[in-house]
Tab-separated table of C-alpha atoms in Angstrom:
chain	number	residue	atom	x	y	z
O	1	ARG	CA	-18.488	102.951	125.879
O	2	LEU	CA	-19.486	106.518	126.525
O	3	LEU	CA	-21.748	107.046	123.541
O	4	ARG	CA	-24.524	104.633	122.684
O	5	SER	CA	-26.939	106.859	120.789
O	6	VAL	CA	-27.424	110.263	119.233
O	7	VAL	CA	-30.968	111.529	119.587
O	8	PRO	CA	-31.832	113.782	116.627
O	9	LEU	CA	-33.008	117.326	117.264
O	10	LEU	CA	-34.326	119.924	114.874
O	11	PRO	CA	-31.942	122.834	114.328
O	12	PRO	CA	-32.782	126.077	116.118
O	13	GLN	CA	-35.201	128.172	114.056
O	14	ASP	CA	-32.934	131.231	113.862
O	15	ALA	CA	-29.682	129.287	113.521
O	16	GLY	CA	-28.796	129.822	109.885
O	17	PRO	CA	-26.831	127.279	107.829
O	18	ALA	CA	-24.003	126.803	110.350
O	19	GLY	CA	-26.184	126.648	113.451
O	20	TYR	CA	-27.060	123.573	115.430
O	21	CYS	CA	-27.916	122.640	118.991
O	22	SER	CA	-26.898	119.819	121.273
O	23	GLY	CA	-27.345	118.672	124.836
O	24	THR	CA	-27.224	115.860	127.334
O	25	ARG	CA	-29.619	114.798	130.042
O	26	PRO	CA	-28.235	113.599	133.371
O	27	GLY	CA	-30.620	110.638	133.454
O	28	ALA	CA	-29.737	109.460	129.947
O	29	PHE	CA	-26.087	108.442	130.194
O	30	GLY	CA	-24.714	107.338	126.846
O	31	ALA	CA	-27.052	109.524	124.812
O	32	VAL	CA	-26.355	112.869	123.209
O	33	HIS	CA	-29.077	115.040	121.712
O	34	SER	CA	-28.067	116.994	118.617
O	35	SER	CA	-29.221	118.552	115.412
O	36	VAL	CA	-26.887	117.985	112.460
O	37	PRO	CA	-23.632	119.946	112.898
O	38	PRO	CA	-22.370	121.656	109.729
O	39	THR	CA	-18.979	119.880	109.615
O	40	ALA	CA	-17.224	116.771	110.885
O	41	VAL	CA	-15.047	118.977	113.101
O	42	SER	CA	-18.173	120.566	114.606
O	43	LEU	CA	-19.547	117.092	115.274
O	44	ALA	CA	-16.321	116.001	116.961
O	45	SER	CA	-16.097	119.079	119.180
O	46	MET	CA	-19.781	118.735	120.093
O	47	LEU	CA	-19.203	115.126	121.139
O	48	VAL	CA	-16.203	116.105	123.273
O	49	HIS	CA	-18.285	118.812	124.931
O	50	GLU	CA	-21.446	116.795	125.531
O	51	LEU	CA	-19.692	113.620	126.672
O	52	GLN	CA	-17.890	115.628	129.350
O	53	HIS	CA	-21.279	116.759	130.638
O	54	ALA	CA	-22.438	113.137	130.701
O	55	LYS	CA	-19.322	111.947	132.539
O	56	LEU	CA	-19.477	114.671	135.170
O	57	SER	CA	-23.197	114.092	135.725
O	58	ALA	CA	-22.589	110.364	136.170
O	59	LEU	CA	-19.792	111.012	138.650
O	60	ALA	CA	-21.958	113.473	140.591
O	61	ASP	CA	-24.688	110.806	140.782
O	62	LEU	CA	-22.200	108.441	142.404
O	63	VAL	CA	-20.539	110.829	144.831
O	64	PRO	CA	-21.404	114.382	145.900
O	65	LEU	CA	-18.849	116.869	144.578
O	66	HIS	CA	-20.132	120.001	146.333
O	67	HIS	CA	-22.774	121.370	148.672
O	68	ALA	CA	-23.505	124.595	146.775
O	69	GLY	CA	-27.085	125.593	146.187
O	70	PRO	CA	-28.877	126.450	142.942
O	71	GLU	CA	-28.310	130.224	143.146
O	72	ARG	CA	-27.281	131.686	139.794
O	73	ARG	CA	-24.394	133.986	140.666
O	74	HIS	CA	-21.217	132.763	138.976
O	75	PHE	CA	-19.504	134.283	135.944
O	76	ALA	CA	-19.012	131.812	133.104
O	77	PRO	CA	-17.411	133.416	130.029
O	78	TRP	CA	-19.197	131.038	127.666
O	79	ARG	CA	-22.642	132.228	128.847
O	80	PRO	CA	-24.156	135.707	129.232
O	81	ASP	CA	-26.225	134.743	132.280
O	82	PRO	CA	-25.079	134.014	135.850
O	83	ARG	CA	-24.628	130.297	136.419
O	84	PRO	CA	-25.326	128.113	139.435
O	85	PHE	CA	-22.257	126.434	140.879
O	86	ASP	CA	-23.124	123.110	139.265
O	87	GLY	CA	-23.605	124.783	135.879
O	88	LEU	CA	-20.264	126.540	136.265
O	89	TRP	CA	-18.594	123.201	137.022
O	90	GLN	CA	-20.245	121.511	134.057
O	91	GLY	CA	-19.084	124.288	131.750
O	92	LEU	CA	-15.562	124.239	133.139
O	93	TYR	CA	-15.273	120.491	132.776
O	94	SER	CA	-16.441	120.544	129.170
O	95	HIS	CA	-14.418	123.621	128.159
O	96	LEU	CA	-11.257	122.175	129.680
O	97	ALA	CA	-11.712	119.043	127.573
O	98	LEU	CA	-12.397	121.213	124.531
O	99	ALA	CA	-9.197	123.178	125.135
O	100	LEU	CA	-7.207	119.938	125.232
O	101	TRP	CA	-8.961	118.672	122.107
O	102	TRP	CA	-8.512	121.914	120.125
O	103	ARG	CA	-4.835	122.084	121.134
O	104	HIS	CA	-4.318	118.585	119.756
O	105	ARG	CA	-6.210	119.490	116.597
O	106	ALA	CA	-4.104	122.636	116.100
O	107	LEU	CA	-0.918	120.594	116.425
O	108	VAL	CA	-1.909	117.869	113.954
O	109	THR	CA	-3.752	119.944	111.343
O	110	PRO	CA	-1.676	121.142	108.361
O	111	ASP	CA	-1.208	124.902	107.970
O	112	GLY	CA	-4.224	126.728	106.642
O	113	PRO	CA	-7.668	127.936	107.731
O	114	ALA	CA	-8.539	124.741	109.621
O	115	ARG	CA	-5.404	125.032	111.726
O	116	GLU	CA	-6.036	128.721	112.397
O	117	HIS	CA	-9.577	127.858	113.476
O	118	ALA	CA	-8.219	125.202	115.850
O	119	TRP	CA	-5.739	127.673	117.365
O	120	ALA	CA	-8.523	130.232	117.840
O	121	GLU	CA	-10.778	127.687	119.551
O	122	TYR	CA	-7.909	126.446	121.720
O	123	ALA	CA	-7.131	130.004	122.810
O	124	ARG	CA	-10.795	130.733	123.531
O	125	CYS	CA	-11.426	127.566	125.550
O	126	ARG	CA	-8.140	127.825	127.450
O	127	GLU	CA	-8.761	131.428	128.436
O	128	GLN	CA	-12.418	130.835	129.295
O	129	THR	CA	-11.429	127.970	131.557
O	130	GLY	CA	-8.698	130.032	133.182
O	131	ALA	CA	-11.135	132.873	133.864
O	132	ALA	CA	-13.722	130.662	135.572
O	133	LEU	CA	-11.548	128.077	137.332
O	134	PRO	CA	-10.758	130.268	140.397
O	135	ALA	CA	-14.444	130.331	141.401
O	136	LEU	CA	-14.496	126.537	141.469
O	137	VAL	CA	-11.149	126.034	143.156
O	138	GLY	CA	-11.760	128.766	145.724
O	139	SER	CA	-15.126	127.406	146.799
O	140	GLU	CA	-15.611	126.203	150.341
O	141	GLN	CA	-18.586	124.157	149.109
O	142	LEU	CA	-16.449	121.347	147.642
O	143	THR	CA	-16.544	117.890	149.180
O	144	PRO	CA	-13.203	116.048	149.529
O	145	GLU	CA	-13.988	114.186	146.291
O	146	GLY	CA	-14.913	117.454	144.601
O	147	ARG	CA	-11.667	119.012	145.811
O	148	ARG	CA	-9.697	116.141	144.255
O	149	LEU	CA	-11.463	116.580	140.936
O	150	ALA	CA	-11.033	120.368	141.015
O	151	ASP	CA	-7.319	119.949	141.765
O	152	GLY	CA	-7.026	117.597	138.792
O	153	MET	CA	-8.708	120.192	136.607
O	154	VAL	CA	-6.220	122.811	137.801
O	155	ALA	CA	-3.348	120.476	136.890
O	156	ALA	CA	-4.842	119.862	133.445
O	157	HIS	CA	-5.300	123.593	132.888
O	158	ARG	CA	-1.752	124.246	134.068
O	159	SER	CA	-0.508	121.795	131.420
O	160	LEU	CA	-2.167	123.984	128.784
O	161	GLN	CA	0.152	126.840	129.742
O	162	ASP	CA	3.047	124.881	128.228
O	163	LEU	CA	1.840	125.774	124.736
O	164	ASP	CA	0.586	129.248	123.965
O	165	PRO	CA	-1.540	129.710	120.881
O	166	PRO	CA	-0.277	132.225	118.317
O	167	ALA	CA	-0.209	135.733	119.807
O	168	GLY	CA	-3.109	137.094	117.751
O	169	HIS	CA	-5.440	134.294	118.802
O	170	LEU	CA	-4.415	134.668	122.436
O	171	ALA	CA	-4.993	138.435	122.373
O	172	ARG	CA	-8.447	137.995	120.819
O	173	ALA	CA	-9.382	135.328	123.379
O	174	ARG	CA	-8.286	137.530	126.279
O	175	SER	CA	-10.157	140.500	124.841
O	176	TYR	CA	-13.253	138.311	124.495
O	177	ILE	CA	-13.012	137.344	128.184
O	178	GLN	CA	-12.662	140.988	129.252
O	179	THR	CA	-15.677	141.983	127.170
O	180	ALA	CA	-17.743	139.038	128.438
O	181	ARG	CA	-16.872	139.899	132.046
O	182	ALA	CA	-17.743	143.582	131.549
O	183	LEU	CA	-21.096	142.731	129.936
O	184	TRP	CA	-21.844	140.190	132.655
O	185	SER	CA	-20.950	142.698	135.393
O	186	ARG	CA	-23.227	145.325	133.888
O	187	ALA	CA	-26.085	142.850	133.520
O	188	THR	CA	-25.776	141.519	137.069
O	189	THR	CA	-25.448	144.887	138.832
O	190	VAL	CA	-28.562	146.458	137.320
């Protein structure tokens, strides 16, 4: 069992009605911290995301995956700030799982707004993962075990290329990545 408890959190003060927060702690495997998500779908996607963090943290406790230091220098399209290598890996691992989950949701949800939302999230997560994966795969800091995991992530991401989201969602996701990269570049070169 991956999930044994959900630790309640207060929602962020400036979140508005749809806002919530969640997180995991490496030393608390089986627990997810979360305020109340606005919908069942939000809850499900949050659990996918946070449980990936828990799994990767547990694996990294068992076997070193890389030798990279804590320097914050990597672009992660889901964050405005430079990420340390470990933070980049955590984000990649969770966003790859989210892409797989949203793709499944888009395929099984009847036509309508919920399906369009799933396609948009699939496109976003797939493209975010694709934009950040080269930094992980190209790193010389990976251990042999880390290399195996990274190669598996590449294979999983490659499988996502078999099903493109609708063109409009894909174009918006790619535009989002370009904008995020431009903003990140400006912020990190000042």
